[in-house]
Short mmCIF file of C-alpha atoms in Angstrom, two decimals:
data_model
loop_
_atom_site.label_atom_id
_atom_site.label_comp_id
_atom_site.label_asym_id
_atom_site.label_seq_id
_atom_site.Cartn_x
_atom_site.Cartn_y
_atom_site.Cartn_z
CA MET A 1 -0.18 -0.04 -0.01
CA GLY A 2 1.29 3.47 -0.82
CA PRO A 3 1.90 5.28 2.14
CA CYS A 4 -0.18 8.51 2.55
CA ILE A 5 2.54 10.81 3.70
CA THR A 6 2.05 13.81 5.78
CA ALA A 7 4.56 15.58 7.47
CA ARG A 8 5.40 18.27 10.10
CA PRO A 9 8.41 20.41 10.40
CA CYS A 10 10.29 20.12 13.51
CA LEU A 11 11.53 23.82 13.81
CA GLY A 12 14.67 25.08 15.88
CA ASN A 13 16.31 22.71 18.28
CA CYS A 14 14.05 19.63 17.88
CA GLU A 15 15.46 17.54 20.90
CA ASN A 16 14.98 20.66 23.29
CA ARG A 17 11.45 21.30 22.04
CA ALA A 18 10.39 17.75 22.27
CA LYS A 19 11.18 17.76 25.88
CA LYS A 20 8.92 20.68 26.49
CA ARG A 21 6.00 19.51 24.45
CA LYS A 22 4.73 17.57 21.28
CA PRO A 23 3.83 20.27 18.48
CA PRO A 24 0.45 19.64 16.93
CA ILE A 25 0.63 17.60 13.58
CA LEU A 26 0.70 19.96 10.60
CA LEU A 27 -0.09 18.33 7.15
CA VAL A 28 2.40 19.75 4.54
CA SER A 29 2.38 19.11 0.95
CA TYR A 30 6.14 19.14 -0.12
CA SER A 31 6.05 20.11 -3.58
CA ALA A 32 8.18 21.47 -6.28
CA ASN A 33 5.99 24.77 -6.09
CA SER A 34 7.15 25.25 -2.50
CA CYS A 35 10.35 26.95 -3.74
CA LEU A 36 8.23 30.01 -4.82
CA VAL A 37 7.49 32.95 -2.39
CA ARG A 38 3.84 33.18 -1.68
CA LEU A 39 2.74 36.94 -1.02
CA PRO A 40 0.09 37.66 1.58
CA ALA A 41 -3.45 37.40 0.44
CA MET A 42 -4.70 40.89 0.86
CA ALA A 43 -1.78 43.25 -0.04
CA PRO A 44 -0.79 42.44 -3.71
CA LEU A 45 -3.56 43.88 -5.38
CA ALA A 46 -3.35 47.46 -3.98
CA LEU A 47 0.44 47.46 -4.42
CA PHE A 48 0.15 46.21 -7.97
CA ARG A 49 -2.32 48.88 -8.85
CA CYS A 50 0.00 51.63 -7.35
CA LEU A 51 3.18 50.42 -9.01
CA CYS A 52 1.66 49.91 -12.43
CA ALA A 53 0.81 53.51 -12.70
CA ASN A 54 4.62 53.85 -13.25
CA HIS A 55 5.60 52.39 -16.80
CA ALA A 56 9.08 51.38 -15.49
CA TRP A 57 7.62 49.52 -12.65
CA GLN A 58 5.16 47.97 -15.02
CA ARG A 59 7.81 46.68 -17.19
CA LEU A 60 9.64 45.43 -14.21
CA ILE A 61 6.64 43.58 -12.75
CA TRP A 62 5.82 41.88 -16.15
CA THR A 63 9.54 40.61 -16.06
CA VAL A 64 9.24 39.23 -12.60
CA LEU A 65 5.87 37.51 -13.35
CA VAL A 66 7.30 35.81 -16.62
CA LEU A 67 10.34 34.67 -14.33
CA LEU A 68 8.24 33.49 -11.72
CA PHE A 69 5.97 31.41 -14.04
CA THR A 70 8.80 30.11 -15.92
CA ALA A 71 10.54 28.86 -12.95
CA GLU A 72 7.38 27.40 -11.51
CA ALA A 73 6.75 25.62 -14.80
CA GLY A 74 10.25 24.49 -15.66
CA TYR A 75 11.39 23.54 -11.85
CA ALA A 76 10.24 19.77 -12.40
CA GLN A 77 12.21 19.61 -15.84
CA ALA A 78 15.28 20.71 -13.95
CA LEU A 79 15.13 17.50 -11.75
CA PHE A 80 14.96 14.45 -13.91
CA GLN A 81 16.68 14.47 -17.30
CA PHE A 82 17.51 12.04 -20.19
CA LYS A 83 21.31 11.65 -20.71
CA PRO A 84 22.17 12.73 -23.30
CA ALA A 85 19.56 15.30 -23.57
CA TRP A 86 18.43 14.37 -27.18
CA ARG A 87 16.76 11.28 -26.19
CA ASN A 88 13.08 11.00 -26.46
CA SER A 89 12.50 7.84 -24.54
CA VAL A 90 14.34 5.54 -22.42
CA ARG A 91 13.46 1.74 -21.94
CA THR A 92 14.60 -0.41 -19.06
CA SER A 93 13.44 -3.62 -17.29
CA PHE A 94 11.84 -4.12 -13.83
CA GLN A 95 11.15 -6.88 -11.44
CA LEU A 96 7.52 -7.39 -10.44
CA GLU A 97 7.43 -9.00 -6.78
CA ARG A 98 4.48 -9.42 -4.68
CA ASN A 99 2.58 -6.96 -7.14
CA LEU A 100 5.27 -4.20 -6.44
CA VAL A 101 7.13 -2.43 -9.33
CA VAL A 102 10.98 -2.53 -8.32
CA ILE A 103 13.57 -0.79 -10.20
CA GLN A 104 17.33 -0.12 -9.68
CA ALA A 105 18.71 3.03 -8.85
CA ARG A 106 22.22 4.67 -8.18
CA LEU A 107 22.32 7.28 -5.49
CA ASN A 108 25.45 9.53 -5.18
CA GLY A 109 27.36 7.23 -7.67
CA TYR A 110 26.67 4.16 -5.48
CA GLY A 111 24.62 0.89 -6.02
CA PRO A 112 22.57 -0.08 -7.60
CA TYR A 113 19.86 -0.10 -5.04
CA ASN A 114 16.40 -1.51 -5.43
CA PHE A 115 13.59 1.17 -5.14
CA MET A 116 9.83 0.65 -5.57
CA LEU A 117 7.93 2.93 -8.19
CA ASP A 118 5.03 4.02 -6.37
CA THR A 119 2.44 6.73 -7.56
CA GLY A 120 0.77 6.72 -4.06
CA VAL A 121 3.70 8.61 -2.72
CA GLY A 122 4.56 12.33 -3.41
CA THR A 123 8.06 12.77 -2.23
CA SER A 124 10.62 10.01 -2.83
CA ILE A 125 11.66 8.16 0.28
CA ILE A 126 15.07 6.32 1.38
CA THR A 127 13.65 3.60 3.76
CA ASP A 128 16.85 2.05 4.83
CA PRO A 129 18.55 4.39 7.14
CA THR A 130 22.02 2.55 6.77
CA LEU A 131 22.43 4.34 3.65
CA ARG A 132 22.89 7.78 5.31
CA ASP A 133 26.43 7.17 6.14
CA SER A 134 27.43 5.07 3.23
CA LEU A 135 26.06 7.73 0.64
CA GLY A 136 27.36 10.73 2.75
CA LEU A 137 23.97 12.28 2.78
CA ARG A 138 23.33 15.75 4.17
CA ILE A 139 20.71 15.75 6.71
CA GLY A 140 18.51 18.95 6.79
CA GLN A 141 14.88 19.57 8.19
CA GLN A 142 13.44 16.98 10.57
CA TYR A 143 9.89 15.90 9.83
CA LEU A 144 7.25 13.56 11.79
CA VAL A 145 5.95 11.57 8.95
CA ALA A 146 2.57 10.10 9.09
CA GLY A 147 0.68 7.38 6.86
CA VAL A 148 -1.61 4.64 6.81
CA GLY A 149 -1.74 2.52 10.04
CA GLU A 150 -2.50 2.46 13.64
CA GLU A 151 0.84 3.84 15.29
CA ALA A 152 2.47 6.81 15.77
CA PRO A 153 4.38 8.96 13.09
CA VAL A 154 8.13 8.30 12.55
CA VAL A 155 11.02 10.66 12.40
CA ALA A 156 12.28 11.38 8.88
CA PHE A 157 15.10 13.92 7.81
CA GLN A 158 15.09 15.83 4.50
CA SER A 159 17.96 15.41 2.22
CA ASP A 160 17.88 17.84 -0.65
CA SER A 161 21.01 16.98 -2.80
CA VAL A 162 20.66 13.15 -3.54
CA ARG A 163 22.10 12.50 -7.04
CA VAL A 164 19.81 9.77 -8.66
CA GLU A 165 20.47 7.84 -11.77
CA LEU A 166 18.11 5.32 -13.14
CA ALA A 167 17.95 3.09 -16.39
CA GLU A 168 22.02 2.43 -16.19
CA GLY A 169 22.53 6.14 -16.05
CA ARG A 170 20.21 7.24 -18.97
CA ILE A 171 17.87 9.23 -16.70
CA ALA A 172 19.38 11.20 -13.97
CA ALA A 173 18.37 13.99 -11.45
CA ALA A 174 21.40 16.10 -10.10
CA ALA A 175 19.87 16.99 -6.55
CA LEU A 176 16.77 15.04 -5.81
CA PRO A 177 14.98 16.07 -2.68
CA MET A 178 14.22 12.93 -0.71
CA LEU A 179 13.17 12.01 2.76
CA LEU A 180 15.29 9.47 5.06
CA LEU A 181 13.27 7.44 7.49
CA SER A 182 15.19 7.05 10.96
CA ASN A 183 14.32 3.39 10.87
CA ASP A 184 12.70 0.92 8.35
CA VAL A 185 9.17 0.73 9.59
CA PHE A 186 7.94 -0.68 6.22
CA ASP A 187 10.34 -3.73 6.47
CA LEU A 188 9.68 -3.97 2.60
CA SER A 189 12.83 -6.38 2.12
CA ALA A 190 11.11 -9.02 4.20
CA TYR A 191 7.75 -8.46 2.80
CA VAL A 192 9.31 -8.47 -1.11
CA GLY A 193 11.74 -11.11 -0.56
CA MET A 194 14.65 -8.88 -1.73
CA PRO A 195 16.51 -6.01 -0.42
CA ILE A 196 14.28 -3.01 -0.91
CA HIS A 197 16.06 0.44 -0.03
CA GLY A 198 13.40 3.03 -0.77
CA ILE A 199 10.48 4.37 -2.75
CA LEU A 200 10.51 6.63 -5.82
CA GLY A 201 7.13 8.62 -5.83
CA GLY A 202 5.63 11.41 -7.97
CA ASP A 203 8.97 13.08 -8.53
CA VAL A 204 9.81 10.65 -11.27
CA PHE A 205 5.98 10.65 -12.79
CA ARG A 206 5.95 14.54 -12.97
CA HIS A 207 8.74 14.56 -15.32
CA PHE A 208 7.93 11.85 -17.66
CA VAL A 209 5.16 9.89 -19.39
CA VAL A 210 5.69 6.40 -17.88
CA GLU A 211 4.62 3.27 -19.67
CA ILE A 212 4.60 -0.01 -17.55
CA GLU A 213 4.34 -3.34 -19.52
CA PRO A 214 3.64 -5.84 -16.60
CA GLU A 215 3.88 -8.83 -18.72
CA SER A 216 7.34 -8.10 -20.32
CA ARG A 217 8.63 -6.30 -17.05
CA GLN A 218 9.43 -3.36 -19.11
CA LEU A 219 9.19 0.31 -18.22
CA ILE A 220 9.53 3.27 -20.90
CA PHE A 221 10.11 6.86 -19.94
CA ARG A 222 9.02 9.36 -22.51
CA ARG A 223 9.56 12.84 -22.83
CA PRO A 224 5.97 14.82 -22.41
CA ASP A 225 6.49 17.14 -25.22
CA LYS A 226 7.20 14.24 -27.85
CA PHE A 227 4.42 11.83 -26.57
CA LYS A 228 1.59 11.06 -28.79
CA ALA A 229 -1.18 9.08 -26.96
CA PRO A 230 -2.14 5.89 -28.82
CA THR A 231 -5.42 5.91 -30.53
CA GLY A 232 -6.45 2.27 -30.91
CA GLN A 233 -9.66 0.97 -30.27
CA LYS A 234 -8.54 -1.33 -27.32
CA TRP A 235 -7.27 1.89 -25.46
CA ALA A 236 -9.10 3.37 -22.61
CA HIS A 237 -8.52 6.94 -22.07
CA LEU A 238 -9.04 8.25 -18.41
CA PRO A 239 -8.45 11.61 -17.11
CA ILE A 240 -6.44 11.97 -13.86
CA ILE A 241 -6.54 14.75 -11.35
CA ILE A 242 -3.31 15.67 -9.65
CA GLU A 243 -3.69 16.85 -6.08
CA GLY A 244 -1.45 16.85 -3.18
CA GLU A 245 1.18 15.44 -5.58
CA LYS A 246 -0.93 12.24 -6.18
CA ALA A 247 -2.94 11.09 -9.23
CA TYR A 248 -6.58 10.46 -8.86
CA VAL A 249 -9.06 8.80 -11.05
CA GLU A 250 -12.88 9.36 -10.79
CA THR A 251 -14.85 6.34 -11.77
CA GLN A 252 -18.00 4.15 -10.74
CA ALA A 253 -18.26 0.85 -8.76
CA ARG A 254 -21.35 -1.44 -8.40
CA LEU A 255 -21.55 -2.71 -4.69
CA SER A 256 -22.91 -5.79 -3.40
CA ASP A 257 -26.37 -4.20 -3.06
CA SER A 258 -26.33 -3.04 -6.70
CA THR A 259 -25.79 0.49 -5.78
CA GLU A 260 -23.83 2.31 -8.24
CA VAL A 261 -21.38 4.76 -6.53
CA PRO A 262 -19.19 7.38 -7.98
CA LEU A 263 -15.58 7.11 -6.66
CA LYS A 264 -12.41 9.11 -6.40
CA LEU A 265 -9.49 6.78 -6.17
CA VAL A 266 -5.66 7.29 -5.70
CA LEU A 267 -3.83 5.64 -8.68
CA ASP A 268 -1.24 3.72 -6.41
CA THR A 269 1.21 1.47 -8.09
CA GLY A 270 2.75 0.66 -4.62
CA ALA A 271 -0.27 -0.99 -3.56
CA GLY A 272 -0.32 -4.82 -3.69
CA HIS A 273 -3.96 -5.24 -3.73
CA ALA A 274 -6.67 -4.72 -6.30
CA LEU A 275 -8.98 -2.04 -4.85
CA SER A 276 -9.27 -0.50 -1.40
CA LEU A 277 -12.53 1.36 -0.32
CA GLU A 278 -12.80 3.68 2.74
CA THR A 279 -16.36 3.19 4.36
CA GLY A 280 -16.08 6.54 6.24
CA SER A 281 -15.64 8.57 2.97
CA ASP A 282 -19.27 7.97 1.73
CA ALA A 283 -22.46 6.55 3.65
CA ARG A 284 -23.26 4.56 0.40
CA ILE A 285 -19.87 2.47 0.69
CA LYS A 286 -20.85 -0.14 3.11
CA LEU A 287 -19.08 -3.43 4.08
CA PRO A 288 -20.38 -6.44 1.97
CA ASP A 289 -22.54 -8.87 3.72
CA GLN A 290 -19.80 -11.65 2.85
CA ARG A 291 -16.74 -10.37 4.38
CA LEU A 292 -13.46 -11.62 5.93
CA ARG A 293 -11.85 -9.91 8.89
CA THR A 294 -8.10 -9.83 8.55
CA HIS A 295 -4.97 -8.13 8.41
CA LEU A 296 -4.47 -6.06 5.16
CA GLY A 297 -0.79 -5.00 5.44
CA ARG A 298 1.28 -2.50 6.71
CA GLY A 299 1.45 1.22 6.04
CA LEU A 300 4.09 3.90 7.18
CA SER A 301 2.34 4.25 10.48
CA GLY A 302 1.85 0.61 11.34
CA ASP A 303 -0.18 -2.35 10.60
CA VAL A 304 -3.58 -1.90 8.79
CA HIS A 305 -6.59 -4.13 9.97
CA GLY A 306 -9.89 -4.28 8.30
CA TYR A 307 -12.22 -6.47 6.02
CA LEU A 308 -12.01 -8.25 2.67
CA GLY A 309 -14.99 -8.51 0.54
CA ARG A 310 -15.96 -8.10 -3.18
CA VAL A 311 -17.61 -5.54 -5.15
CA GLN A 312 -20.04 -6.58 -8.21
CA SER A 313 -18.01 -4.43 -10.74
CA LEU A 314 -15.72 -1.45 -11.39
CA ARG A 315 -15.74 0.78 -14.45
CA LEU A 316 -12.38 1.95 -15.82
CA GLY A 317 -13.19 3.65 -19.32
CA ARG A 318 -14.68 1.22 -21.78
CA TYR A 319 -13.74 -1.91 -19.38
CA GLN A 320 -15.58 -3.47 -16.55
CA LEU A 321 -13.86 -5.65 -13.83
CA SER A 322 -16.18 -8.07 -12.01
CA ALA A 323 -16.25 -9.80 -8.72
CA LEU A 324 -13.23 -7.32 -7.62
CA LEU A 325 -11.49 -8.67 -4.35
CA THR A 326 -11.53 -5.26 -2.41
CA SER A 327 -10.10 -4.24 1.04
CA PHE A 328 -12.02 -2.09 3.62
CA PRO A 329 -9.60 -0.67 6.04
CA ASP A 330 -10.68 0.19 9.38
CA ASN A 331 -11.67 3.92 9.52
CA ALA A 332 -9.07 4.63 12.37
CA SER A 333 -6.31 3.39 10.19
CA VAL A 334 -6.95 5.62 7.39
CA ARG A 335 -9.19 8.73 7.61
CA ALA A 336 -6.93 10.67 9.97
CA ARG A 337 -4.19 10.39 7.69
CA VAL A 338 -6.07 11.64 4.51
CA SER A 339 -5.18 15.26 3.50
CA VAL A 340 -7.13 14.89 0.13
CA PRO A 341 -10.83 13.74 -0.05
CA ARG A 342 -10.98 10.21 -1.55
CA ASN A 343 -12.81 7.07 -1.67
CA GLY A 344 -9.93 4.68 -1.71
CA ASN A 345 -7.22 3.56 -4.13
CA LEU A 346 -6.43 1.45 -7.22
CA GLY A 347 -3.53 -0.88 -6.39
CA PHE A 348 -1.24 -3.16 -8.72
CA GLU A 349 -3.17 -6.51 -8.45
CA LEU A 350 -5.73 -4.71 -10.75
CA LEU A 351 -3.33 -2.38 -12.73
CA LYS A 352 -1.13 -5.38 -13.85
CA ARG A 353 -3.95 -6.59 -15.83
CA PHE A 354 -3.34 -3.75 -18.26
CA HIS A 355 -0.67 -2.34 -20.30
CA ILE A 356 -0.24 1.04 -18.61
CA ILE A 357 0.46 4.61 -19.60
CA ILE A 358 0.75 7.01 -16.72
CA ASP A 359 0.78 10.55 -18.13
CA TYR A 360 0.99 13.21 -15.36
CA PRO A 361 1.92 16.03 -17.68
CA HIS A 362 -1.18 15.63 -19.62
CA ASN A 363 -3.46 14.41 -16.83
CA ALA A 364 -4.28 11.16 -18.40
CA LEU A 365 -4.24 7.46 -17.69
CA LEU A 366 -4.31 4.85 -20.53
CA LEU A 367 -5.16 1.23 -20.05
CA ARG A 368 -5.05 -1.62 -22.68
CA PRO A 369 -6.01 -5.13 -21.34
CA ASN A 370 -3.27 -7.78 -21.43
CA ALA A 371 -3.38 -11.55 -21.13
CA GLN A 372 -4.22 -11.22 -17.44
CA PHE A 373 -7.16 -9.25 -17.92
CA ARG A 374 -9.92 -12.20 -17.20
CA ASP A 375 -7.83 -13.46 -14.55
CA PRO A 376 -9.98 -13.97 -11.18
CA PHE A 377 -9.31 -11.72 -8.25
CA GLU A 378 -8.01 -14.34 -5.66
CA HIS A 379 -7.09 -13.87 -1.86
CA ASP A 380 -4.65 -15.93 0.07
CA MET A 381 -6.00 -19.30 0.50
CA CYS A 382 -4.39 -20.60 3.61
CA GLY A 383 -4.37 -17.49 6.17
CA LEU A 384 -0.59 -17.01 6.89
CA ASP A 385 1.95 -14.21 6.32
CA LEU A 386 5.39 -15.13 5.46
CA LEU A 387 8.29 -12.85 5.84
CA ALA A 388 11.81 -13.47 4.16
CA THR A 389 14.73 -13.61 6.31
CA GLY A 390 18.35 -14.33 5.96
CA THR A 391 21.24 -12.86 3.86
CA ASN A 392 19.58 -13.62 0.73
CA PHE A 393 16.32 -13.41 1.83
CA ARG A 394 15.46 -17.06 1.04
CA ASN A 395 14.58 -18.21 4.42
CA TYR A 396 10.79 -17.98 5.06
CA VAL A 397 9.30 -17.49 8.49
CA VAL A 398 5.54 -17.49 9.46
CA HIS A 399 4.83 -13.99 10.70
CA ARG A 400 0.98 -14.29 11.27
CA VAL A 401 -1.62 -17.03 11.35
CA GLU A 402 -5.12 -15.98 10.92
CA ALA A 403 -7.49 -17.63 13.53
CA GLY A 404 -9.61 -20.55 11.88
CA SER A 405 -7.71 -20.40 8.78
CA PRO A 406 -6.37 -23.57 6.90
CA ALA A 407 -2.93 -22.62 8.13
CA ALA A 408 -4.33 -22.62 11.67
CA GLN A 409 -6.11 -25.94 11.05
CA ALA A 410 -2.75 -27.29 9.86
CA ASN A 411 -1.23 -26.31 13.15
CA LEU A 412 1.28 -23.71 11.51
CA GLN A 413 2.39 -21.22 14.11
CA PRO A 414 4.38 -17.85 14.26
CA ASN A 415 8.01 -18.22 13.75
CA ASP A 416 7.70 -21.70 12.12
CA GLU A 417 10.45 -21.63 9.27
CA ILE A 418 9.10 -23.24 5.94
CA LEU A 419 11.74 -25.62 4.70
CA SER A 420 9.83 -27.39 1.72
CA ILE A 421 6.74 -27.40 -0.15
CA ASN A 422 5.66 -30.71 -1.83
CA LEU A 423 9.20 -31.77 -1.40
CA MET A 424 10.58 -28.69 -3.04
CA PRO A 425 13.18 -27.03 -1.01
CA VAL A 426 11.95 -23.26 -0.62
CA GLY A 427 15.41 -21.88 -0.78
CA ASN A 428 14.95 -22.50 -4.51
CA MET A 429 12.08 -20.37 -4.54
CA THR A 430 11.06 -16.67 -4.40
CA LEU A 431 8.68 -15.12 -1.99
CA SER A 432 6.60 -14.40 -4.85
CA GLN A 433 6.51 -17.82 -6.14
CA ILE A 434 5.69 -19.29 -2.77
CA SER A 435 2.50 -16.55 -2.60
CA ARG A 436 1.40 -17.73 -6.03
CA MET A 437 1.41 -21.37 -4.66
CA LEU A 438 -0.78 -20.08 -1.82
CA HIS A 439 -3.27 -18.57 -3.92
CA SER A 440 -3.30 -21.31 -6.54
CA ALA A 441 -6.63 -23.39 -6.28
CA ASP A 442 -9.54 -23.92 -3.84
CA GLY A 443 -9.11 -27.54 -2.43
CA ARG A 444 -5.37 -28.01 -3.50
CA GLN A 445 -3.33 -29.71 -0.91
CA LEU A 446 0.13 -28.71 -0.04
CA PHE A 447 2.62 -30.78 2.02
CA LEU A 448 4.87 -28.58 4.14
CA LEU A 449 8.02 -29.45 6.32
CA VAL A 450 8.56 -26.71 8.83
CA ARG A 451 11.23 -26.32 11.53
CA ARG A 452 9.93 -25.32 15.01
CA ASN A 453 12.27 -24.74 18.00
CA GLY A 454 14.95 -27.07 16.37
CA GLU A 455 12.34 -29.86 15.63
CA MET A 456 11.14 -30.81 11.97
CA ILE A 457 7.40 -31.12 11.70
CA ALA A 458 5.63 -32.01 8.46
CA THR A 459 1.91 -31.14 7.93
CA ARG A 460 -0.78 -31.05 5.20
CA LEU A 461 -2.31 -27.76 4.19
CA THR A 462 -5.60 -27.66 2.15
CA LEU A 463 -6.22 -24.56 0.46
CA LYS A 464 -9.60 -22.98 0.71
CA ARG A 465 -11.18 -19.97 -0.77
CA GLN A 466 -12.16 -17.95 2.20
CA ILE A 467 -13.92 -14.91 0.33
#
């Protein structure tokens, strides 16, 4: 789930101030536009009328206005650029792990490091605090950063001068502002099953038209001024709204009671689920009769609990997706962290069924179905969460077992280490491959060998569709 980031600056001596009192939460939108000076609201009109009476001042005012608007429009262009500059597009590969797009980046000449590509985040984040010293990061403003979850905000630091290279150096930003988390609250490496060092967010999408080909695992970054949108009949063209540095799609869903509800959804490539709806955002969005109480995941501010259910259908342009597996997070986990009104988000479990073009510069989302379009939406059929551990993230440990689930009936317990599945050593599998096995088929039997407190235990797990 892409963290809904809000932040408050800690002004002055943060440690001394913290001893006196906790300052109130302040929601701050960190954007490229913040470099521009904002004049007081009432004074400019009278001042402008006075100065415009003088022709010399008139010329100066228009010069300043032109410079300001040029700076505002061109600021984003100065961050990420193609190398060499004459390129119109750059193609590179990515890894798709646990429904997350992972690309490689070099920071300050070091790496490569693995970063999630996430439209659900406005400002890019370094989630691995150990990179601070190895990259020689200069730390500036301290923030308390809050996101989806049930725990307190975490401390982060702003670093304004991170040199970032993507696509083997063919895309570069000389000084990208990033946030450095004080501790790795996401633990993305354990969830994904490979080292993850951070998240690249809206900073990237604001500069390019980004094309994602889930089947071929290819990304194409295109210059906005040279991009021509495809016009084939299979393409759905949806307008997007950019607010608070995130992209929103307006669409409609038919819920379990056949009520059609208009929705405003965050476009969230960093969310592994298909669809998430927030019941507190609209009285018409209600929990379905058939639902499963479960742990939905982890956000920036801790665990997210809620329900899983299905909506009858969701429309995206000319296409309709049916029996859509949908998360309904508890209101306490979400609503306090929302700075822009919305009803939920679209995640990559849904988006990966399309060839995707995300076009922030022209406020457009283009979708064309791929071979996965008609695949059913399935939830984990065993009721356990696995985390990857070890130096190569190929040791798999049970993190959580849902009460009454097939995993509980098979007597699996937290901290059990999975050694083999159907006689195949799991050290030869990725966490994504294991996850697919646990989603594979209702009624399928899996034979597991686990290690518990040094003892080997064999058990049989029968998968069951729970929702």
